[in-house]
PDB file of C-alpha atoms in Angstrom:
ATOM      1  CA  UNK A   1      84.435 136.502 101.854  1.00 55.00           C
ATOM      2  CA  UNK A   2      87.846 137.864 100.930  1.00 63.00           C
ATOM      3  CA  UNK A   3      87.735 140.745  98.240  1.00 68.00           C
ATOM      4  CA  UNK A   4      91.630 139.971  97.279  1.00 81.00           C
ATOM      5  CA  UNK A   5      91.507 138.821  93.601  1.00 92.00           C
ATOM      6  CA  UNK A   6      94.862 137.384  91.981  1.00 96.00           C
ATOM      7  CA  UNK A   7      95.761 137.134  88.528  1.00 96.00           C
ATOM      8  CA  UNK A   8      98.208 134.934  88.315  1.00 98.00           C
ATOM      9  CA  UNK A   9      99.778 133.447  84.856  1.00 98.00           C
ATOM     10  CA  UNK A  10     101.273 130.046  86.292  1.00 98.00           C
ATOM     11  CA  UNK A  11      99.702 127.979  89.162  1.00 98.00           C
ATOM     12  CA  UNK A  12     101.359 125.669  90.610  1.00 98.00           C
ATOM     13  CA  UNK A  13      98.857 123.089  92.397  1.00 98.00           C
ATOM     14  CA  UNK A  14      99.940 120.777  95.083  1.00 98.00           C
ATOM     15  CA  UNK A  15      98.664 116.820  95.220  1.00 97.00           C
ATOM     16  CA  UNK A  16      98.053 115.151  98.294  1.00 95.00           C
ATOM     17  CA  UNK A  17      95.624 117.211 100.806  1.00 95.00           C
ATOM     18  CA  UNK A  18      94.778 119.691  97.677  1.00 98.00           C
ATOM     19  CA  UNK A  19      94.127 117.421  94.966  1.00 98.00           C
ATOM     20  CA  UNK A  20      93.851 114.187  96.402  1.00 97.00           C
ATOM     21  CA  UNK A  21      93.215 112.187  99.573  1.00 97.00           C
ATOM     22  CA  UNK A  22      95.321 109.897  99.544  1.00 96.00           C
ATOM     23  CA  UNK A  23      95.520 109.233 103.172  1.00 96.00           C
ATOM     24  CA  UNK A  24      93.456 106.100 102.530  1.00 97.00           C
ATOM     25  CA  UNK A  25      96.163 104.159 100.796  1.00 97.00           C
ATOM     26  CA  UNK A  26      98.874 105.819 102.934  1.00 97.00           C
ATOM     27  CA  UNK A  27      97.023 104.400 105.752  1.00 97.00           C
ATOM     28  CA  UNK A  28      96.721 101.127 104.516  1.00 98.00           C
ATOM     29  CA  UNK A  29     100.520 101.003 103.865  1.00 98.00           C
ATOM     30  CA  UNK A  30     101.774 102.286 106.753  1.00 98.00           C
ATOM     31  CA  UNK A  31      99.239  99.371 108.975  1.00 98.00           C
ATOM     32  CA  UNK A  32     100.186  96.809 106.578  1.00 98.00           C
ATOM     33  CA  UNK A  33     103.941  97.803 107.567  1.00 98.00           C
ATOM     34  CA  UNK A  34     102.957  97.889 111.336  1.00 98.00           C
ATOM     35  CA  UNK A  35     102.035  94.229 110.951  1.00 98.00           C
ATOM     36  CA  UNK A  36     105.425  93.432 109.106  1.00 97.00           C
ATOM     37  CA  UNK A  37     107.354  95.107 111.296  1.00 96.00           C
ATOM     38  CA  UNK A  38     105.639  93.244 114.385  1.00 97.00           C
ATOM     39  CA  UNK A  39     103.751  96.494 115.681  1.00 97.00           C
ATOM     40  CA  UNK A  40     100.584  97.156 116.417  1.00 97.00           C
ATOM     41  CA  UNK A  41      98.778  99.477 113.856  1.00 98.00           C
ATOM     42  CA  UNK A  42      98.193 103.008 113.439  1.00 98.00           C
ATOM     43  CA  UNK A  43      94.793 103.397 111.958  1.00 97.00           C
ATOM     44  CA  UNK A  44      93.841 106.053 109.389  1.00 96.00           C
ATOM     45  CA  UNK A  45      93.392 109.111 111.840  1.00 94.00           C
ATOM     46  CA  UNK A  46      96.517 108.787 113.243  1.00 95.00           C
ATOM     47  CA  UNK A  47      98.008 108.315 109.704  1.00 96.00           C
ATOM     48  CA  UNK A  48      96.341 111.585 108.909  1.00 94.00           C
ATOM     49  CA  UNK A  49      98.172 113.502 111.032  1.00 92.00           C
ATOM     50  CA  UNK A  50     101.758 112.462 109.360  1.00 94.00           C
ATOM     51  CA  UNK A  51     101.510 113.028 105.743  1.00 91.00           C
ATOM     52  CA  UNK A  52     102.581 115.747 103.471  1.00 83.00           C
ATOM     53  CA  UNK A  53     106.342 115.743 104.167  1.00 85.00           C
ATOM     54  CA  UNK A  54     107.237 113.039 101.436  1.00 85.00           C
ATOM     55  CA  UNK A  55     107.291 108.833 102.058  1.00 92.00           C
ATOM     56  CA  UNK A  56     110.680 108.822 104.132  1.00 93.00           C
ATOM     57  CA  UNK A  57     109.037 110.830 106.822  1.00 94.00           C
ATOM     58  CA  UNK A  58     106.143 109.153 106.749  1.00 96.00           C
ATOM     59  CA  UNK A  59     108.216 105.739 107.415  1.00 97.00           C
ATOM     60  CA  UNK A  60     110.084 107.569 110.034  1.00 97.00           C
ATOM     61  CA  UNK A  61     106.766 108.745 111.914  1.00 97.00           C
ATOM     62  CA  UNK A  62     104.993 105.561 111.532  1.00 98.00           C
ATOM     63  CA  UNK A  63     107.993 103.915 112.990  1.00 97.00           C
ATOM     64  CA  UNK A  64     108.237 106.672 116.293  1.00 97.00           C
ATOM     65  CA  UNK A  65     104.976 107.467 116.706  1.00 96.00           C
ATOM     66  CA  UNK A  66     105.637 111.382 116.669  1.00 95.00           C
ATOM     67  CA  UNK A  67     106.290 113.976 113.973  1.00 93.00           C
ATOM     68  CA  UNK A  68     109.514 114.308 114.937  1.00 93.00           C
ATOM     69  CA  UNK A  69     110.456 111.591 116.524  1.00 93.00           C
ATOM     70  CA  UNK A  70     114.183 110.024 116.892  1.00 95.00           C
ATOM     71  CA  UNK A  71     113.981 106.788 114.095  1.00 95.00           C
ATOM     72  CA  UNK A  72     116.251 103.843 114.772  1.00 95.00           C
ATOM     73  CA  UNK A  73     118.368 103.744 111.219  1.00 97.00           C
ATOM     74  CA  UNK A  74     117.884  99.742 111.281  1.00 97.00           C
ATOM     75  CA  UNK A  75     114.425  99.765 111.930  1.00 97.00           C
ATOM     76  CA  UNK A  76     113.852 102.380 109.011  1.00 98.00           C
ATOM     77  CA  UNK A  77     116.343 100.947 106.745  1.00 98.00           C
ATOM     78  CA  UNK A  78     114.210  97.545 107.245  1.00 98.00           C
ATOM     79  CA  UNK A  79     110.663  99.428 107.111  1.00 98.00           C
ATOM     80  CA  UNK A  80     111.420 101.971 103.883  1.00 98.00           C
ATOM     81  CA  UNK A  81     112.060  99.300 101.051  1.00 98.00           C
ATOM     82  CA  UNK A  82     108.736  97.417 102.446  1.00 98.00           C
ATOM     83  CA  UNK A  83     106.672 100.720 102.202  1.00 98.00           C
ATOM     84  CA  UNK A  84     107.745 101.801  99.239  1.00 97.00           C
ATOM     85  CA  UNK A  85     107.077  97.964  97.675  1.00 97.00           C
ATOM     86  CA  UNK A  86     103.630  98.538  99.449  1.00 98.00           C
ATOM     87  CA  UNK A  87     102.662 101.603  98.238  1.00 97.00           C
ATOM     88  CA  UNK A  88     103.808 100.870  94.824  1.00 96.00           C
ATOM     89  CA  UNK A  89     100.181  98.256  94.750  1.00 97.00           C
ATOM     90  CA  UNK A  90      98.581 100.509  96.335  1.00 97.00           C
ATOM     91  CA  UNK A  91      99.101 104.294  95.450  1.00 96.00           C
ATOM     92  CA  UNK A  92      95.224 104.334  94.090  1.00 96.00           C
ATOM     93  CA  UNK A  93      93.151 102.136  94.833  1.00 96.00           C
ATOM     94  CA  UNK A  94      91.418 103.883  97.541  1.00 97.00           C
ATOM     95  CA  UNK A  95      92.252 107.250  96.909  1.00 97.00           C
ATOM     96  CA  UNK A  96      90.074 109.408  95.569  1.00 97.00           C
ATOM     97  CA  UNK A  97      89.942 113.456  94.042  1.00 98.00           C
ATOM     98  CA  UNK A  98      88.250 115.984  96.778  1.00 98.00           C
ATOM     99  CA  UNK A  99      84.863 117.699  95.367  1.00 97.00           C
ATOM    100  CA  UNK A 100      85.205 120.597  93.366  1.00 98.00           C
ATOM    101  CA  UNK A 101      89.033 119.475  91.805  1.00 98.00           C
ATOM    102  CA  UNK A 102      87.410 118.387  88.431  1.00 97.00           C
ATOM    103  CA  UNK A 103      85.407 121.404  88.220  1.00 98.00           C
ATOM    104  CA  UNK A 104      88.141 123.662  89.558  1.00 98.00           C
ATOM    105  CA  UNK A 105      90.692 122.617  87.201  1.00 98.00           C
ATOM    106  CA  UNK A 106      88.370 122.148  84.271  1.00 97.00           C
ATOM    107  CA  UNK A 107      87.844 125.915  85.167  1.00 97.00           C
ATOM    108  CA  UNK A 108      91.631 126.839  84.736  1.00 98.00           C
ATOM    109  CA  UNK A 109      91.889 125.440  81.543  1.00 96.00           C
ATOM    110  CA  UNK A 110      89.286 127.194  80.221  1.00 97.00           C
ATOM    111  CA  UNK A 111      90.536 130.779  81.033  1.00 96.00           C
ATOM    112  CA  UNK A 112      93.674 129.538  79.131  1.00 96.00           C
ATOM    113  CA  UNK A 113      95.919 129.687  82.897  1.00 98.00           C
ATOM    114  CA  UNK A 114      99.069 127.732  82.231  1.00 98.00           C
ATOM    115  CA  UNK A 115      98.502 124.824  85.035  1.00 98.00           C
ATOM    116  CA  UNK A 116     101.282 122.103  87.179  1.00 98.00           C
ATOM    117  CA  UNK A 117     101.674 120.492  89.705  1.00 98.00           C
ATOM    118  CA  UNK A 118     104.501 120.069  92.462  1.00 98.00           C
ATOM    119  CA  UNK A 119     104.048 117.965  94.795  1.00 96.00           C
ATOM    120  CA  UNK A 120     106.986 115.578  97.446  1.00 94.00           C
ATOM    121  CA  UNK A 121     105.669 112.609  96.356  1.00 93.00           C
ATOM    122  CA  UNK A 122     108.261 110.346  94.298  1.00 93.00           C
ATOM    123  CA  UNK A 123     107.504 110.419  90.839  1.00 96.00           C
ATOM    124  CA  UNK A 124     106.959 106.720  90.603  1.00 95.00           C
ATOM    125  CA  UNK A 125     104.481 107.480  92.775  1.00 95.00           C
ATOM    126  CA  UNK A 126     103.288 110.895  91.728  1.00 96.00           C
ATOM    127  CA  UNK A 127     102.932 109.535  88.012  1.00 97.00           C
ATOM    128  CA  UNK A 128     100.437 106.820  88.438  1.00 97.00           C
ATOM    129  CA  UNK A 129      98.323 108.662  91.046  1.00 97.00           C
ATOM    130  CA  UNK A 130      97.340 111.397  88.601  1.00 98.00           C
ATOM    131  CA  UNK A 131      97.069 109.145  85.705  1.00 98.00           C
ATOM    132  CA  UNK A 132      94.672 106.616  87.937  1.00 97.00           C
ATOM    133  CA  UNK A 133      92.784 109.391  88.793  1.00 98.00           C
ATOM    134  CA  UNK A 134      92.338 110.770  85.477  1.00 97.00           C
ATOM    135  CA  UNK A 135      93.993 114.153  85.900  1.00 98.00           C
ATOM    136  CA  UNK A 136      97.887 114.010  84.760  1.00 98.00           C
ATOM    137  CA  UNK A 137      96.898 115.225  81.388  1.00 97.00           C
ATOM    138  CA  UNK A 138      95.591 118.692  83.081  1.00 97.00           C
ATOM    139  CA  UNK A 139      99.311 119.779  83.655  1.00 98.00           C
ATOM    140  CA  UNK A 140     101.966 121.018  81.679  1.00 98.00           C
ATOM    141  CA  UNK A 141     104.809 120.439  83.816  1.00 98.00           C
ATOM    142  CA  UNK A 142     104.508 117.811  86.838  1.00 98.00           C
ATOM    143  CA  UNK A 143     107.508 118.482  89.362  1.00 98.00           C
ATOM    144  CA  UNK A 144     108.097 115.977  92.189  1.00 97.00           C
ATOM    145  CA  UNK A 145     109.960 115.411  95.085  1.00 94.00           C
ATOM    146  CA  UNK A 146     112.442 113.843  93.222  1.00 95.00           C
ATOM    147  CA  UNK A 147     112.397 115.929  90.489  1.00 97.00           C
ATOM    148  CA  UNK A 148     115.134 118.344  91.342  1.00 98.00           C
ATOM    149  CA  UNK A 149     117.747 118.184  94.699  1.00 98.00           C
ATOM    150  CA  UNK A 150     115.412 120.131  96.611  1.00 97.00           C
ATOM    151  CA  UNK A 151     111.366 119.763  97.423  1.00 95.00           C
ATOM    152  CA  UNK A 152     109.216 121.832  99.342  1.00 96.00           C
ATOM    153  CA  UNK A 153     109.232 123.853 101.428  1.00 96.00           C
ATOM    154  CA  UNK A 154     112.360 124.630  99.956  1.00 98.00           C
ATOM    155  CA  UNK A 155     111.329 127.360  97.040  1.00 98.00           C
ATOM    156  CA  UNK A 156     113.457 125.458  94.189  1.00 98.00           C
ATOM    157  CA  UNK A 157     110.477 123.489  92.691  1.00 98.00           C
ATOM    158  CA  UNK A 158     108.684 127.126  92.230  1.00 98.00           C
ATOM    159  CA  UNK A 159     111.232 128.543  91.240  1.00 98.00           C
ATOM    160  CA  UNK A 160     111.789 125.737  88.725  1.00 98.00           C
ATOM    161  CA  UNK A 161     108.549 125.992  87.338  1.00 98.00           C
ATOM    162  CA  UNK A 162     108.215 129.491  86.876  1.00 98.00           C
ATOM    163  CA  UNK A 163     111.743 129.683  84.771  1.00 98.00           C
ATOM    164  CA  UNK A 164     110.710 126.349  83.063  1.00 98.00           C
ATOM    165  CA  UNK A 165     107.440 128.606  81.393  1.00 98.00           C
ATOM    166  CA  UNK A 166     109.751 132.151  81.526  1.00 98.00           C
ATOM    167  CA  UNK A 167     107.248 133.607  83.815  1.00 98.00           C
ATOM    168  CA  UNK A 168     108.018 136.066  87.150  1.00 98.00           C
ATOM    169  CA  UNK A 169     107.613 134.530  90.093  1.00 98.00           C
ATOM    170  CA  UNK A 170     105.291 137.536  90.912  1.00 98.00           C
ATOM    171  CA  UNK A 171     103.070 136.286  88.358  1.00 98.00           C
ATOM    172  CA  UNK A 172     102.748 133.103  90.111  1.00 98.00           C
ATOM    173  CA  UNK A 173     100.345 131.065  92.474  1.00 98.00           C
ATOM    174  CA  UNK A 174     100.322 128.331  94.497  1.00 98.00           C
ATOM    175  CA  UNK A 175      97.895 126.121  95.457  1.00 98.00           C
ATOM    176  CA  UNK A 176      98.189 123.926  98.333  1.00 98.00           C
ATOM    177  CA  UNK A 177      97.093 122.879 101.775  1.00 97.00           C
ATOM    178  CA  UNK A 178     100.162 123.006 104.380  1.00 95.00           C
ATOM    179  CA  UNK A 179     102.685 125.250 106.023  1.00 95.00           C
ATOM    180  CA  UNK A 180     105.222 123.459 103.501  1.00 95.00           C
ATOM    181  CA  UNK A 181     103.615 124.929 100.577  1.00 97.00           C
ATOM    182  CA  UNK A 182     103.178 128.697 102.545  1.00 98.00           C
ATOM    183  CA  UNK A 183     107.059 128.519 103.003  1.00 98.00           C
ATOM    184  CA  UNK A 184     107.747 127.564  99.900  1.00 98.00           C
ATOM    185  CA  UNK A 185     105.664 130.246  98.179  1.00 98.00           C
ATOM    186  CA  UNK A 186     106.791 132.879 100.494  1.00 98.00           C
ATOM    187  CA  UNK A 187     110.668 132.035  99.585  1.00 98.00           C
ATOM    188  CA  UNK A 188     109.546 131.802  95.894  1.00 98.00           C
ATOM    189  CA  UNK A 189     107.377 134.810  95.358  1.00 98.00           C
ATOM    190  CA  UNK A 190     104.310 133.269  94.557  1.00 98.00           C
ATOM    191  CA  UNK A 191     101.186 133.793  96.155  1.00 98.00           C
ATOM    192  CA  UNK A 192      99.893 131.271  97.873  1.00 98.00           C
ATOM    193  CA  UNK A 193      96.128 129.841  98.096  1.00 98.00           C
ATOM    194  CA  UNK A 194      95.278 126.992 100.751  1.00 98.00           C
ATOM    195  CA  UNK A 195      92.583 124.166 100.960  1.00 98.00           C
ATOM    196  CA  UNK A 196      91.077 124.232 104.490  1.00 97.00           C
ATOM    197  CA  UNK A 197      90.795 120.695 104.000  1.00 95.00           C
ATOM    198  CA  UNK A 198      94.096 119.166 103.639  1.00 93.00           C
ATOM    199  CA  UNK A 199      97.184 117.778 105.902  1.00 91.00           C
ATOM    200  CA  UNK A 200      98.520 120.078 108.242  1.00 90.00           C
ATOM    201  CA  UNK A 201      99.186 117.883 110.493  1.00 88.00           C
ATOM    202  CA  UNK A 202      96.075 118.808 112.420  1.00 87.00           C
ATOM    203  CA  UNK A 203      96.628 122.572 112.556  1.00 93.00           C
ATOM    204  CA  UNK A 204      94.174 124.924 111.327  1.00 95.00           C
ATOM    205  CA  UNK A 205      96.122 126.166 107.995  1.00 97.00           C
ATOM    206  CA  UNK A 206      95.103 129.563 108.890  1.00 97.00           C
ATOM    207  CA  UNK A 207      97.727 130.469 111.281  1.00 97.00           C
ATOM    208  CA  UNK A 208     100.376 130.043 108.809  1.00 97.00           C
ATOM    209  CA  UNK A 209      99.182 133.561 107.055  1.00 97.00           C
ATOM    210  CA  UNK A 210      98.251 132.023 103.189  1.00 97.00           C
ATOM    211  CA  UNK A 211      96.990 135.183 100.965  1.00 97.00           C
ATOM    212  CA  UNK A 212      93.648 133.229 100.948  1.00 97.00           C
ATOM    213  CA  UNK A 213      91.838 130.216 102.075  1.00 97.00           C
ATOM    214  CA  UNK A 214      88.920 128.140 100.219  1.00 97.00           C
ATOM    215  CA  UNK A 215      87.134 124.923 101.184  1.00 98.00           C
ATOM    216  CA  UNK A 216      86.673 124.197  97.430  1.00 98.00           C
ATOM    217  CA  UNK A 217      88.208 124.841  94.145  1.00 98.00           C
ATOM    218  CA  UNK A 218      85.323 125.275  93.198  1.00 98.00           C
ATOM    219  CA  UNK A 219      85.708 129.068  94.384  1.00 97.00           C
ATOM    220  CA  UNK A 220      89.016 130.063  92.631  1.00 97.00           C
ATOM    221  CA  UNK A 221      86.536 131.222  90.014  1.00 95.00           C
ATOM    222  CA  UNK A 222      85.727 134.109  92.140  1.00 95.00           C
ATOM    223  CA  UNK A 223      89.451 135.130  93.330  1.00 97.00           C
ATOM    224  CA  UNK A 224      90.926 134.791  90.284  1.00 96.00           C
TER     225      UNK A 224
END
């Protein structure tokens, strides 16, 4: 067990592989598309391995096969405006909050830490997650990927956050799950705290150096 304790007067908390798994929906999209589209489908574990760079990606990789795969621009400009209409009836329904959020965020509130979340999920998408989920009320400032010009890993959202309350960026945490949230917190300043649990697109978050890592948040209680 790490010994590091941080004291932190913003955290910034990240929503899909932190917060939420919403791979179940995303799934269900991205197959649902795969059948539009003519394709055969993905399945969930395969789907699982994609997420966490915003929808556009997501549309992009579900359409190549690969991470970083070469899209064909008619193919995606046919497949995005179907995904999004999918996802738009189905951002919820079979998502669900990992153990320990409740609990860990309940935690936060009570030790008076000023709490948000930044995430690169669209805000018509971001929105309705949290508020399904019973959890959009626990922040006081909700940035998505569409919030500002730039998203994560990019350090503006941080950045934005931590001027939007007048606090140092030295003050700050992050809370995430991915190599795009390390990146971002090491250009911002903030530490940065990782889920073991999330999407990294199947890499052990580990080897991307986070200040700490926990398997619930549950056990920010004892590092904070």
């Amino acid at each position: 067990m790490s010994t590091k304790k941080f004291n932190p007067k913003l955290i910034m908390i990240d929503v899909d592989g932190t917060l939420v798994d919403s791979v179940p929906d995303l799934a269900y999209c991205v197959d649902e598309l795969m059948v539009i589209m003519g394709r055969e489908k993905w399945g969930e574990a395969k789907v699982r391995h994609w997420v966490g760079n915003g929808v556009p990606k997501l549309v992009e990789r579900s359409l190549t096969g690969e991470l970083e795969g070469e899209v064909n621009q008619d193919d995606f400009d046919k497949a995005y405006p179907v995904f999004l209409d999918l996802y738009a009836a189905n951002t919820s329904g079979r998502s669900c909050l990992y153990d320990g959020v409740k609990e860990g965020l309940a935690h936060l509130k009570s030790q008076g830490y000023t709490v948000g979340c930044v995430t690169n999920k669209a805000e018509q998408f971001t929105h309705p997650l949290l508020k399904d989920l019973s959890i959009f009320d626990e922040f006081e400032i909700v940035i998505s990927g569409d919030t500002l010009e730039k998203k994560k890993p990019d350090p503006l959202p941080l950045l934005h956050a931590a001027k939007h309350f007048g606090i140092d960026p030295k003050e700050a945490l992050m809370l995430g799950d991915s190599i795009s949230d390390v990146k971002a917190s090491r250009a911002a300043g903030f530490d940065i705290i990782c889920m073991s649990y999330g999407y990294n697109h199947g890499i052990d978050i580990r080897h991307s150096n986070p200040d700490l890592v926990i398997d619930s948040m549950v056990e920010l209680k004892d590092y904070l």
